Short mmCIF file of N, CA and C and ligand atoms in Angstrom, two decimals:
data_model
loop_
_atom_site.label_atom_id
_atom_site.label_comp_id
_atom_site.label_asym_id
_atom_site.label_seq_id
_atom_site.Cartn_x
_atom_site.Cartn_y
_atom_site.Cartn_z
N UNK G 1 12.01 3.01 5.63
CA UNK G 1 11.45 1.69 5.32
C UNK G 1 11.86 0.68 6.39
N UNK G 2 13.07 0.85 6.93
CA UNK G 2 13.51 -0.05 8.01
C UNK G 2 12.61 0.13 9.22
N UNK G 3 12.32 1.39 9.54
CA UNK G 3 11.47 1.69 10.69
C UNK G 3 10.10 1.05 10.53
N UNK G 4 9.62 0.96 9.28
CA UNK G 4 8.31 0.36 9.02
C UNK G 4 8.40 -1.16 8.86
N UNK G 5 9.56 -1.74 9.14
CA UNK G 5 9.78 -3.18 9.05
C UNK G 5 9.54 -3.71 7.64
N UNK G 6 9.96 -2.93 6.65
CA UNK G 6 9.86 -3.40 5.27
C UNK G 6 10.78 -4.60 5.08
N UNK G 7 10.41 -5.47 4.17
CA UNK G 7 11.24 -6.64 3.91
C UNK G 7 12.47 -6.21 3.12
N UNK G 8 13.59 -6.89 3.37
CA UNK G 8 14.85 -6.54 2.70
C UNK G 8 14.68 -6.52 1.19
N UNK G 9 13.94 -7.49 0.67
CA UNK G 9 13.72 -7.58 -0.78
C UNK G 9 12.99 -6.34 -1.31
N UNK G 10 12.04 -5.83 -0.53
CA UNK G 10 11.29 -4.64 -0.93
C UNK G 10 12.22 -3.43 -0.96
N UNK G 11 13.05 -3.30 0.08
CA UNK G 11 13.98 -2.18 0.13
C UNK G 11 14.93 -2.25 -1.06
N UNK G 12 15.35 -3.47 -1.39
CA UNK G 12 16.31 -3.68 -2.49
C UNK G 12 15.70 -3.24 -3.83
N UNK G 13 14.37 -3.32 -3.95
CA UNK G 13 13.71 -2.92 -5.20
C UNK G 13 13.89 -1.43 -5.50
N UNK G 14 14.10 -0.66 -4.45
CA UNK G 14 14.31 0.78 -4.65
C UNK G 14 15.73 0.99 -5.15
N UNK G 15 15.86 1.17 -6.44
CA UNK G 15 17.17 1.24 -7.09
C UNK G 15 18.03 2.33 -6.46
N UNK G 16 19.31 2.03 -6.39
CA UNK G 16 20.23 3.00 -5.81
C UNK G 16 20.65 2.56 -4.41
N UNK G 17 20.00 1.52 -3.91
CA UNK G 17 20.39 1.00 -2.60
C UNK G 17 21.00 -0.39 -2.79
N UNK G 18 22.30 -0.50 -2.60
CA UNK G 18 22.95 -1.80 -2.73
C UNK G 18 22.70 -2.60 -1.44
N UNK G 19 22.92 -3.92 -1.51
CA UNK G 19 22.77 -4.76 -0.31
C UNK G 19 23.64 -4.23 0.82
N UNK G 20 24.84 -3.80 0.43
CA UNK G 20 25.79 -3.30 1.43
C UNK G 20 25.23 -2.05 2.12
N UNK G 21 24.62 -1.17 1.32
CA UNK G 21 24.08 0.07 1.88
C UNK G 21 22.87 -0.24 2.79
N UNK G 22 22.07 -1.22 2.38
CA UNK G 22 20.91 -1.61 3.21
C UNK G 22 21.41 -2.16 4.55
N UNK G 23 22.43 -3.04 4.48
CA UNK G 23 23.00 -3.61 5.71
C UNK G 23 23.53 -2.52 6.64
N UNK G 24 24.23 -1.56 6.03
CA UNK G 24 24.79 -0.46 6.84
C UNK G 24 23.66 0.37 7.44
N UNK G 25 22.59 0.59 6.65
CA UNK G 25 21.45 1.37 7.15
C UNK G 25 20.82 0.67 8.35
N UNK G 26 20.71 -0.67 8.27
CA UNK G 26 20.16 -1.43 9.41
C UNK G 26 21.03 -1.26 10.63
N UNK G 27 22.34 -1.42 10.43
CA UNK G 27 23.29 -1.33 11.55
C UNK G 27 23.18 0.04 12.20
N UNK G 28 23.20 1.10 11.38
CA UNK G 28 23.12 2.46 11.90
C UNK G 28 21.80 2.67 12.63
N UNK G 29 20.70 2.18 12.01
CA UNK G 29 19.38 2.39 12.60
C UNK G 29 19.32 1.75 13.99
N UNK G 30 19.76 0.50 14.09
CA UNK G 30 19.66 -0.20 15.38
C UNK G 30 20.59 0.42 16.42
N UNK G 31 21.78 0.85 15.98
CA UNK G 31 22.74 1.44 16.91
C UNK G 31 22.19 2.77 17.47
N UNK G 32 21.62 3.59 16.55
CA UNK G 32 21.19 4.93 16.96
C UNK G 32 19.83 4.95 17.66
N UNK G 33 18.95 4.06 17.26
CA UNK G 33 17.61 4.13 17.83
C UNK G 33 17.49 3.28 19.10
N UNK G 34 18.35 2.28 19.20
CA UNK G 34 18.28 1.38 20.34
C UNK G 34 17.01 0.55 20.33
N UNK G 35 16.32 0.56 19.19
CA UNK G 35 15.05 -0.16 19.09
C UNK G 35 15.29 -1.57 18.57
N UNK G 36 15.22 -2.52 19.47
CA UNK G 36 15.48 -3.91 19.08
C UNK G 36 14.19 -4.61 18.65
N UNK G 37 13.08 -3.90 18.77
CA UNK G 37 11.80 -4.54 18.44
C UNK G 37 11.59 -4.62 16.92
N UNK G 38 12.32 -3.78 16.16
CA UNK G 38 12.17 -3.80 14.70
C UNK G 38 12.79 -5.07 14.14
N UNK G 39 12.05 -5.74 13.30
CA UNK G 39 12.57 -6.99 12.73
C UNK G 39 13.09 -6.75 11.33
N UNK G 40 14.20 -7.41 11.00
CA UNK G 40 14.66 -7.37 9.62
C UNK G 40 14.01 -8.54 8.91
N UNK G 41 13.08 -8.24 8.03
CA UNK G 41 12.30 -9.29 7.40
C UNK G 41 12.93 -9.70 6.09
N UNK G 42 13.06 -11.00 5.92
CA UNK G 42 13.64 -11.53 4.69
C UNK G 42 12.63 -12.45 4.02
N UNK G 43 12.86 -12.71 2.73
CA UNK G 43 12.00 -13.63 1.99
C UNK G 43 10.98 -12.88 1.18
N UNK G 44 9.89 -13.57 0.87
CA UNK G 44 8.88 -12.99 -0.01
C UNK G 44 7.88 -12.14 0.75
N UNK G 45 7.47 -11.07 0.12
CA UNK G 45 6.46 -10.20 0.67
C UNK G 45 5.09 -10.88 0.51
N UNK G 46 4.10 -10.62 1.42
CA UNK G 46 2.79 -11.27 1.26
C UNK G 46 2.10 -10.85 -0.04
N UNK G 47 1.36 -11.77 -0.68
CA UNK G 47 0.85 -11.47 -2.00
C UNK G 47 -0.65 -11.58 -2.20
N UNK G 48 -1.38 -12.09 -1.23
CA UNK G 48 -2.81 -12.22 -1.50
C UNK G 48 -3.49 -10.86 -1.45
N UNK G 49 -4.64 -10.78 -2.09
CA UNK G 49 -5.36 -9.51 -2.10
C UNK G 49 -6.54 -9.53 -1.13
N UNK G 50 -6.81 -10.71 -0.53
CA UNK G 50 -8.02 -10.84 0.29
C UNK G 50 -8.05 -9.84 1.47
N UNK G 51 -6.90 -9.52 2.01
CA UNK G 51 -6.85 -8.62 3.16
C UNK G 51 -7.38 -7.22 2.81
N UNK G 52 -7.29 -6.85 1.54
CA UNK G 52 -7.72 -5.50 1.14
C UNK G 52 -9.24 -5.38 1.02
N UNK G 53 -9.91 -6.51 0.88
CA UNK G 53 -11.33 -6.46 0.54
C UNK G 53 -12.21 -7.32 1.44
N UNK G 54 -11.63 -7.90 2.50
CA UNK G 54 -12.43 -8.90 3.23
C UNK G 54 -13.59 -8.31 4.03
N UNK G 55 -13.46 -7.05 4.49
CA UNK G 55 -14.58 -6.39 5.19
C UNK G 55 -14.60 -4.93 4.76
N UNK G 56 -15.74 -4.21 4.96
CA UNK G 56 -15.75 -2.78 4.62
C UNK G 56 -14.63 -1.98 5.32
N UNK G 57 -14.32 -2.22 6.62
CA UNK G 57 -13.20 -1.47 7.21
C UNK G 57 -11.86 -1.71 6.48
N UNK G 58 -11.64 -2.96 6.06
CA UNK G 58 -10.41 -3.25 5.32
C UNK G 58 -10.43 -2.52 3.96
N UNK G 59 -11.59 -2.54 3.31
CA UNK G 59 -11.70 -1.85 2.01
C UNK G 59 -11.46 -0.36 2.18
N UNK G 60 -11.98 0.20 3.27
CA UNK G 60 -11.81 1.63 3.53
C UNK G 60 -10.33 1.97 3.71
N UNK G 61 -9.63 1.13 4.45
CA UNK G 61 -8.20 1.37 4.70
C UNK G 61 -7.41 1.24 3.40
N UNK G 62 -7.74 0.22 2.61
CA UNK G 62 -7.04 0.04 1.32
C UNK G 62 -7.34 1.22 0.40
N UNK G 63 -8.58 1.69 0.41
CA UNK G 63 -8.96 2.82 -0.44
C UNK G 63 -8.23 4.09 -0.01
N UNK G 64 -8.10 4.28 1.30
CA UNK G 64 -7.34 5.44 1.82
C UNK G 64 -5.91 5.39 1.29
N UNK G 65 -5.31 4.21 1.34
CA UNK G 65 -3.94 4.07 0.86
C UNK G 65 -3.84 4.39 -0.63
N UNK G 66 -4.80 3.92 -1.41
CA UNK G 66 -4.77 4.21 -2.86
C UNK G 66 -4.84 5.73 -3.08
N UNK G 67 -5.72 6.41 -2.34
CA UNK G 67 -5.83 7.87 -2.48
C UNK G 67 -4.51 8.54 -2.12
N UNK G 68 -3.86 8.05 -1.06
CA UNK G 68 -2.58 8.64 -0.65
C UNK G 68 -1.48 8.34 -1.67
N UNK G 69 -1.52 7.17 -2.27
CA UNK G 69 -0.54 6.85 -3.33
C UNK G 69 -0.76 7.79 -4.52
N UNK G 70 -2.00 8.09 -4.84
CA UNK G 70 -2.29 9.05 -5.93
C UNK G 70 -1.77 10.43 -5.55
N UNK G 71 -2.01 10.84 -4.30
CA UNK G 71 -1.54 12.15 -3.81
C UNK G 71 -0.03 12.28 -3.90
N UNK G 72 0.65 11.18 -3.69
CA UNK G 72 2.11 11.18 -3.73
C UNK G 72 2.66 10.88 -5.12
N UNK G 73 1.78 10.93 -6.11
CA UNK G 73 2.14 10.74 -7.52
C UNK G 73 2.72 9.36 -7.83
N UNK G 74 2.37 8.39 -7.01
CA UNK G 74 2.83 7.03 -7.28
C UNK G 74 1.85 6.32 -8.22
N UNK G 75 0.59 6.74 -8.17
CA UNK G 75 -0.46 6.15 -9.00
C UNK G 75 -1.28 7.26 -9.63
N UNK G 76 -1.94 6.93 -10.70
CA UNK G 76 -2.99 7.82 -11.20
C UNK G 76 -4.12 6.94 -11.75
N UNK G 77 -5.33 7.46 -11.63
CA UNK G 77 -6.50 6.73 -12.14
C UNK G 77 -7.07 7.54 -13.28
N UNK G 78 -7.43 6.87 -14.38
CA UNK G 78 -8.01 7.62 -15.51
C UNK G 78 -9.53 7.74 -15.32
N UNK G 79 -10.21 8.30 -16.31
CA UNK G 79 -11.64 8.58 -16.16
C UNK G 79 -12.47 7.29 -16.06
N UNK G 80 -11.89 6.17 -16.50
CA UNK G 80 -12.62 4.90 -16.39
C UNK G 80 -12.20 4.14 -15.11
N UNK G 81 -11.47 4.82 -14.23
CA UNK G 81 -10.98 4.25 -12.96
C UNK G 81 -9.89 3.20 -13.15
N UNK G 82 -9.34 3.10 -14.35
CA UNK G 82 -8.20 2.21 -14.53
C UNK G 82 -7.00 2.87 -13.85
N UNK G 83 -6.21 2.06 -13.14
CA UNK G 83 -5.12 2.61 -12.35
C UNK G 83 -3.77 2.33 -13.02
N UNK G 84 -2.93 3.34 -13.05
CA UNK G 84 -1.60 3.22 -13.66
C UNK G 84 -0.53 3.60 -12.65
N UNK G 85 0.65 2.99 -12.83
CA UNK G 85 1.81 3.44 -12.07
C UNK G 85 2.20 4.79 -12.64
N UNK G 86 2.46 5.75 -11.78
CA UNK G 86 2.74 7.10 -12.25
C UNK G 86 4.21 7.47 -12.09
N UNK G 87 4.82 7.03 -11.00
CA UNK G 87 6.23 7.36 -10.79
C UNK G 87 7.07 6.53 -11.76
N UNK G 88 8.01 7.16 -12.48
CA UNK G 88 8.69 6.46 -13.58
C UNK G 88 9.55 5.28 -13.18
N UNK G 89 10.12 5.27 -12.01
CA UNK G 89 11.00 4.16 -11.66
C UNK G 89 10.96 3.90 -10.15
N UNK G 90 11.34 2.68 -9.79
CA UNK G 90 11.38 2.32 -8.37
C UNK G 90 12.73 2.78 -7.82
N UNK G 91 12.84 4.05 -7.51
CA UNK G 91 14.12 4.57 -7.01
C UNK G 91 13.97 4.98 -5.54
N UNK G 92 14.98 5.63 -5.02
CA UNK G 92 14.95 6.01 -3.61
C UNK G 92 13.80 6.98 -3.34
N UNK G 93 13.57 7.90 -4.29
CA UNK G 93 12.46 8.84 -4.13
C UNK G 93 11.12 8.10 -4.07
N UNK G 94 11.00 7.05 -4.86
CA UNK G 94 9.80 6.21 -4.84
C UNK G 94 9.60 5.64 -3.42
N UNK G 95 10.69 5.11 -2.85
CA UNK G 95 10.62 4.57 -1.48
C UNK G 95 10.19 5.63 -0.48
N UNK G 96 10.72 6.84 -0.63
CA UNK G 96 10.35 7.95 0.27
C UNK G 96 8.85 8.23 0.16
N UNK G 97 8.36 8.25 -1.06
CA UNK G 97 6.95 8.56 -1.28
C UNK G 97 6.04 7.48 -0.69
N UNK G 98 6.45 6.22 -0.82
CA UNK G 98 5.66 5.14 -0.23
C UNK G 98 5.65 5.30 1.29
N UNK G 99 6.79 5.63 1.87
CA UNK G 99 6.86 5.84 3.33
C UNK G 99 5.96 6.99 3.75
N UNK G 100 6.00 8.09 3.00
CA UNK G 100 5.18 9.25 3.35
C UNK G 100 3.69 8.89 3.31
N UNK G 101 3.30 8.20 2.25
CA UNK G 101 1.89 7.79 2.12
C UNK G 101 1.52 6.87 3.28
N UNK G 102 2.41 5.94 3.61
CA UNK G 102 2.13 4.98 4.68
C UNK G 102 2.03 5.69 6.04
N UNK G 103 2.89 6.66 6.28
CA UNK G 103 2.85 7.38 7.56
C UNK G 103 1.56 8.19 7.69
N UNK G 104 1.11 8.79 6.60
CA UNK G 104 -0.17 9.52 6.64
C UNK G 104 -1.32 8.55 6.91
N UNK G 105 -1.26 7.40 6.26
CA UNK G 105 -2.27 6.35 6.48
C UNK G 105 -2.32 5.96 7.96
N UNK G 106 -1.16 5.82 8.60
CA UNK G 106 -1.13 5.44 10.02
C UNK G 106 -1.75 6.53 10.91
N UNK G 107 -1.61 7.78 10.49
CA UNK G 107 -2.23 8.87 11.26
C UNK G 107 -3.75 8.82 11.10
N UNK G 108 -4.19 8.56 9.87
CA UNK G 108 -5.63 8.53 9.61
C UNK G 108 -6.31 7.30 10.19
N UNK G 109 -5.57 6.20 10.22
CA UNK G 109 -6.13 4.94 10.75
C UNK G 109 -5.20 4.42 11.84
N UNK G 110 -5.35 4.95 13.07
CA UNK G 110 -4.46 4.50 14.14
C UNK G 110 -4.47 2.98 14.36
N UNK G 111 -5.64 2.36 14.13
CA UNK G 111 -5.69 0.89 14.22
C UNK G 111 -5.45 0.34 12.82
N UNK G 112 -4.27 0.63 12.28
CA UNK G 112 -3.96 0.26 10.89
C UNK G 112 -3.98 -1.26 10.72
N UNK G 113 -4.81 -1.74 9.80
CA UNK G 113 -4.90 -3.18 9.56
C UNK G 113 -3.80 -3.63 8.61
N UNK G 114 -3.27 -2.69 7.85
CA UNK G 114 -2.29 -3.05 6.84
C UNK G 114 -0.91 -2.54 7.25
N UNK G 115 0.05 -3.46 7.33
CA UNK G 115 1.41 -3.01 7.65
C UNK G 115 2.10 -2.54 6.37
N UNK G 116 3.35 -2.16 6.48
CA UNK G 116 4.05 -1.57 5.34
C UNK G 116 4.10 -2.51 4.14
N UNK G 117 4.39 -3.79 4.40
CA UNK G 117 4.49 -4.74 3.27
C UNK G 117 3.17 -4.91 2.56
N UNK G 118 2.06 -4.89 3.33
CA UNK G 118 0.74 -5.00 2.71
C UNK G 118 0.45 -3.77 1.87
N UNK G 119 0.88 -2.60 2.38
CA UNK G 119 0.68 -1.35 1.63
C UNK G 119 1.47 -1.42 0.32
N UNK G 120 2.67 -1.92 0.40
CA UNK G 120 3.52 -2.06 -0.78
C UNK G 120 2.87 -3.03 -1.78
N UNK G 121 2.37 -4.12 -1.25
CA UNK G 121 1.70 -5.13 -2.08
C UNK G 121 0.46 -4.54 -2.77
N UNK G 122 -0.27 -3.71 -2.04
CA UNK G 122 -1.45 -3.05 -2.62
C UNK G 122 -1.05 -2.14 -3.77
N UNK G 123 0.00 -1.37 -3.56
CA UNK G 123 0.51 -0.46 -4.59
C UNK G 123 0.88 -1.22 -5.86
N UNK G 124 1.50 -2.40 -5.68
CA UNK G 124 1.92 -3.19 -6.84
C UNK G 124 0.74 -3.94 -7.45
N UNK G 125 -0.24 -4.33 -6.63
CA UNK G 125 -1.37 -5.14 -7.13
C UNK G 125 -2.35 -4.31 -7.94
N UNK G 126 -2.65 -3.10 -7.47
CA UNK G 126 -3.73 -2.33 -8.08
C UNK G 126 -3.39 -1.95 -9.53
N UNK G 127 -2.12 -1.78 -9.85
CA UNK G 127 -1.76 -1.38 -11.22
C UNK G 127 -1.86 -2.54 -12.21
N UNK G 128 -2.00 -3.76 -11.70
CA UNK G 128 -2.17 -4.90 -12.61
C UNK G 128 -3.58 -4.91 -13.19
N UNK G 129 -4.52 -4.21 -12.51
CA UNK G 129 -5.90 -4.13 -12.98
C UNK G 129 -6.49 -5.49 -13.30
N UNK G 130 -6.16 -6.49 -12.46
CA UNK G 130 -6.78 -7.80 -12.68
C UNK G 130 -7.60 -8.21 -11.46
N UNK G 131 -6.95 -8.54 -10.35
CA UNK G 131 -7.70 -9.01 -9.17
C UNK G 131 -8.37 -7.87 -8.40
N UNK G 132 -7.77 -6.70 -8.44
CA UNK G 132 -8.32 -5.53 -7.74
C UNK G 132 -8.66 -4.45 -8.75
N UNK G 133 -9.70 -3.70 -8.47
CA UNK G 133 -10.00 -2.55 -9.32
C UNK G 133 -10.68 -1.47 -8.48
N UNK G 134 -10.86 -0.30 -9.07
CA UNK G 134 -11.57 0.77 -8.39
C UNK G 134 -13.02 0.75 -8.85
N UNK G 135 -13.91 0.40 -7.95
CA UNK G 135 -15.34 0.42 -8.25
C UNK G 135 -15.89 1.80 -7.89
N UNK G 136 -17.08 2.12 -8.39
CA UNK G 136 -17.70 3.42 -8.09
C UNK G 136 -19.01 3.16 -7.34
N UNK G 137 -19.17 3.84 -6.22
CA UNK G 137 -20.35 3.66 -5.37
C UNK G 137 -21.59 4.25 -6.06
N UNK G 138 -22.68 3.50 -6.03
CA UNK G 138 -23.89 3.99 -6.69
C UNK G 138 -24.62 5.04 -5.85
N UNK G 139 -24.22 5.18 -4.59
CA UNK G 139 -24.88 6.18 -3.74
C UNK G 139 -24.12 7.49 -3.67
N UNK G 140 -22.82 7.44 -3.46
CA UNK G 140 -22.06 8.70 -3.28
C UNK G 140 -21.05 8.94 -4.39
N UNK G 141 -20.92 8.01 -5.31
CA UNK G 141 -20.01 8.12 -6.46
C UNK G 141 -18.53 8.13 -6.08
N UNK G 142 -18.22 7.73 -4.85
CA UNK G 142 -16.79 7.61 -4.50
C UNK G 142 -16.24 6.35 -5.12
N UNK G 143 -14.94 6.37 -5.32
CA UNK G 143 -14.26 5.16 -5.79
C UNK G 143 -13.77 4.38 -4.59
N UNK G 144 -13.75 3.08 -4.72
CA UNK G 144 -13.24 2.24 -3.62
C UNK G 144 -12.63 0.97 -4.20
N UNK G 145 -11.73 0.37 -3.40
CA UNK G 145 -11.03 -0.83 -3.83
C UNK G 145 -11.98 -2.02 -3.75
N UNK G 146 -12.04 -2.79 -4.84
CA UNK G 146 -12.94 -3.93 -4.87
C UNK G 146 -12.23 -5.14 -5.50
N UNK G 147 -12.68 -6.32 -5.08
CA UNK G 147 -12.18 -7.58 -5.62
C UNK G 147 -12.89 -7.83 -6.96
N UNK G 148 -12.12 -8.01 -8.01
CA UNK G 148 -12.69 -8.17 -9.35
C UNK G 148 -13.54 -9.44 -9.47
N UNK G 149 -13.32 -10.41 -8.58
CA UNK G 149 -14.06 -11.67 -8.67
C UNK G 149 -15.20 -11.77 -7.66
N UNK G 150 -15.43 -10.70 -6.92
CA UNK G 150 -16.49 -10.73 -5.91
C UNK G 150 -17.77 -10.14 -6.49
N UNK G 151 -18.88 -10.52 -5.88
CA UNK G 151 -20.15 -9.91 -6.25
C UNK G 151 -20.14 -8.48 -5.70
N UNK G 152 -20.28 -7.51 -6.58
CA UNK G 152 -20.16 -6.12 -6.16
C UNK G 152 -21.54 -5.47 -6.09
N UNK G 153 -21.93 -5.06 -4.87
CA UNK G 153 -23.23 -4.38 -4.71
C UNK G 153 -23.13 -2.90 -5.05
N UNK G 154 -21.93 -2.45 -5.40
CA UNK G 154 -21.66 -1.06 -5.76
C UNK G 154 -21.98 -0.10 -4.61
N UNK G 155 -21.65 -0.55 -3.39
CA UNK G 155 -21.76 0.29 -2.20
C UNK G 155 -20.35 0.42 -1.62
N UNK G 156 -19.89 1.65 -1.50
CA UNK G 156 -18.52 1.86 -1.00
C UNK G 156 -18.46 1.54 0.50
N UNK G 157 -17.26 1.31 1.04
CA UNK G 157 -17.17 0.98 2.46
C UNK G 157 -17.72 2.09 3.37
N UNK G 158 -17.57 3.36 2.99
CA UNK G 158 -18.09 4.45 3.85
C UNK G 158 -19.60 4.38 3.94
N UNK G 159 -20.27 4.20 2.79
CA UNK G 159 -21.74 4.09 2.81
C UNK G 159 -22.16 2.84 3.56
N UNK G 160 -21.42 1.76 3.35
CA UNK G 160 -21.74 0.51 4.02
C UNK G 160 -21.61 0.66 5.54
N UNK G 161 -20.57 1.33 5.99
CA UNK G 161 -20.32 1.49 7.43
C UNK G 161 -21.24 2.54 8.06
N UNK G 162 -21.81 3.42 7.23
CA UNK G 162 -22.70 4.45 7.79
C UNK G 162 -23.99 3.83 8.30
N UNK G 163 -24.26 2.60 7.85
CA UNK G 163 -25.41 1.86 8.37
C UNK G 163 -26.74 2.24 7.76
N UNK G 164 -26.73 3.14 6.78
CA UNK G 164 -28.00 3.52 6.14
C UNK G 164 -28.46 2.37 5.26
N UNK G 165 -29.79 2.20 5.12
CA UNK G 165 -30.28 1.12 4.26
C UNK G 165 -29.84 1.38 2.81
N UNK G 166 -29.53 0.29 2.10
CA UNK G 166 -29.03 0.43 0.73
C UNK G 166 -30.14 0.58 -0.27
ZN1 ZN K 1 -20.67 5.47 -1.12
#
């Protein structure tokens, strides 16, 4: 999580890591990696949802992350596309799984629009089932991340980006 420039508050949410242990992890990481470009971020994590839905490419990236979170058993979607938190607690294993999902996302989307904190925010936002939800495409039946308050044409980002007439 340090390597992904996660905010200290986010790391602290993963139970089992005391402030002291996080500080030591930072010290060890910087000493061993020699990477001074990594920032230790403090304060509040970003909270708006607009970045996940502002364009079809953003929606596609957010949808990829949701699928990876499901693969890593952090989320599950029921038959009505309602999304639930699946992992029982925010522990160290939870943090590992978020990192794994995020690293796979970076491989799939080299020009990743969402950094680690945004990915974390997406994971926490989608389970509230209020501002974000999983819509179903009327053309290919895929699920995709959508803004609950936006006009939904029911076209997923992949179909939208394929350029075929709707
Ligand atoms: Zn589609």
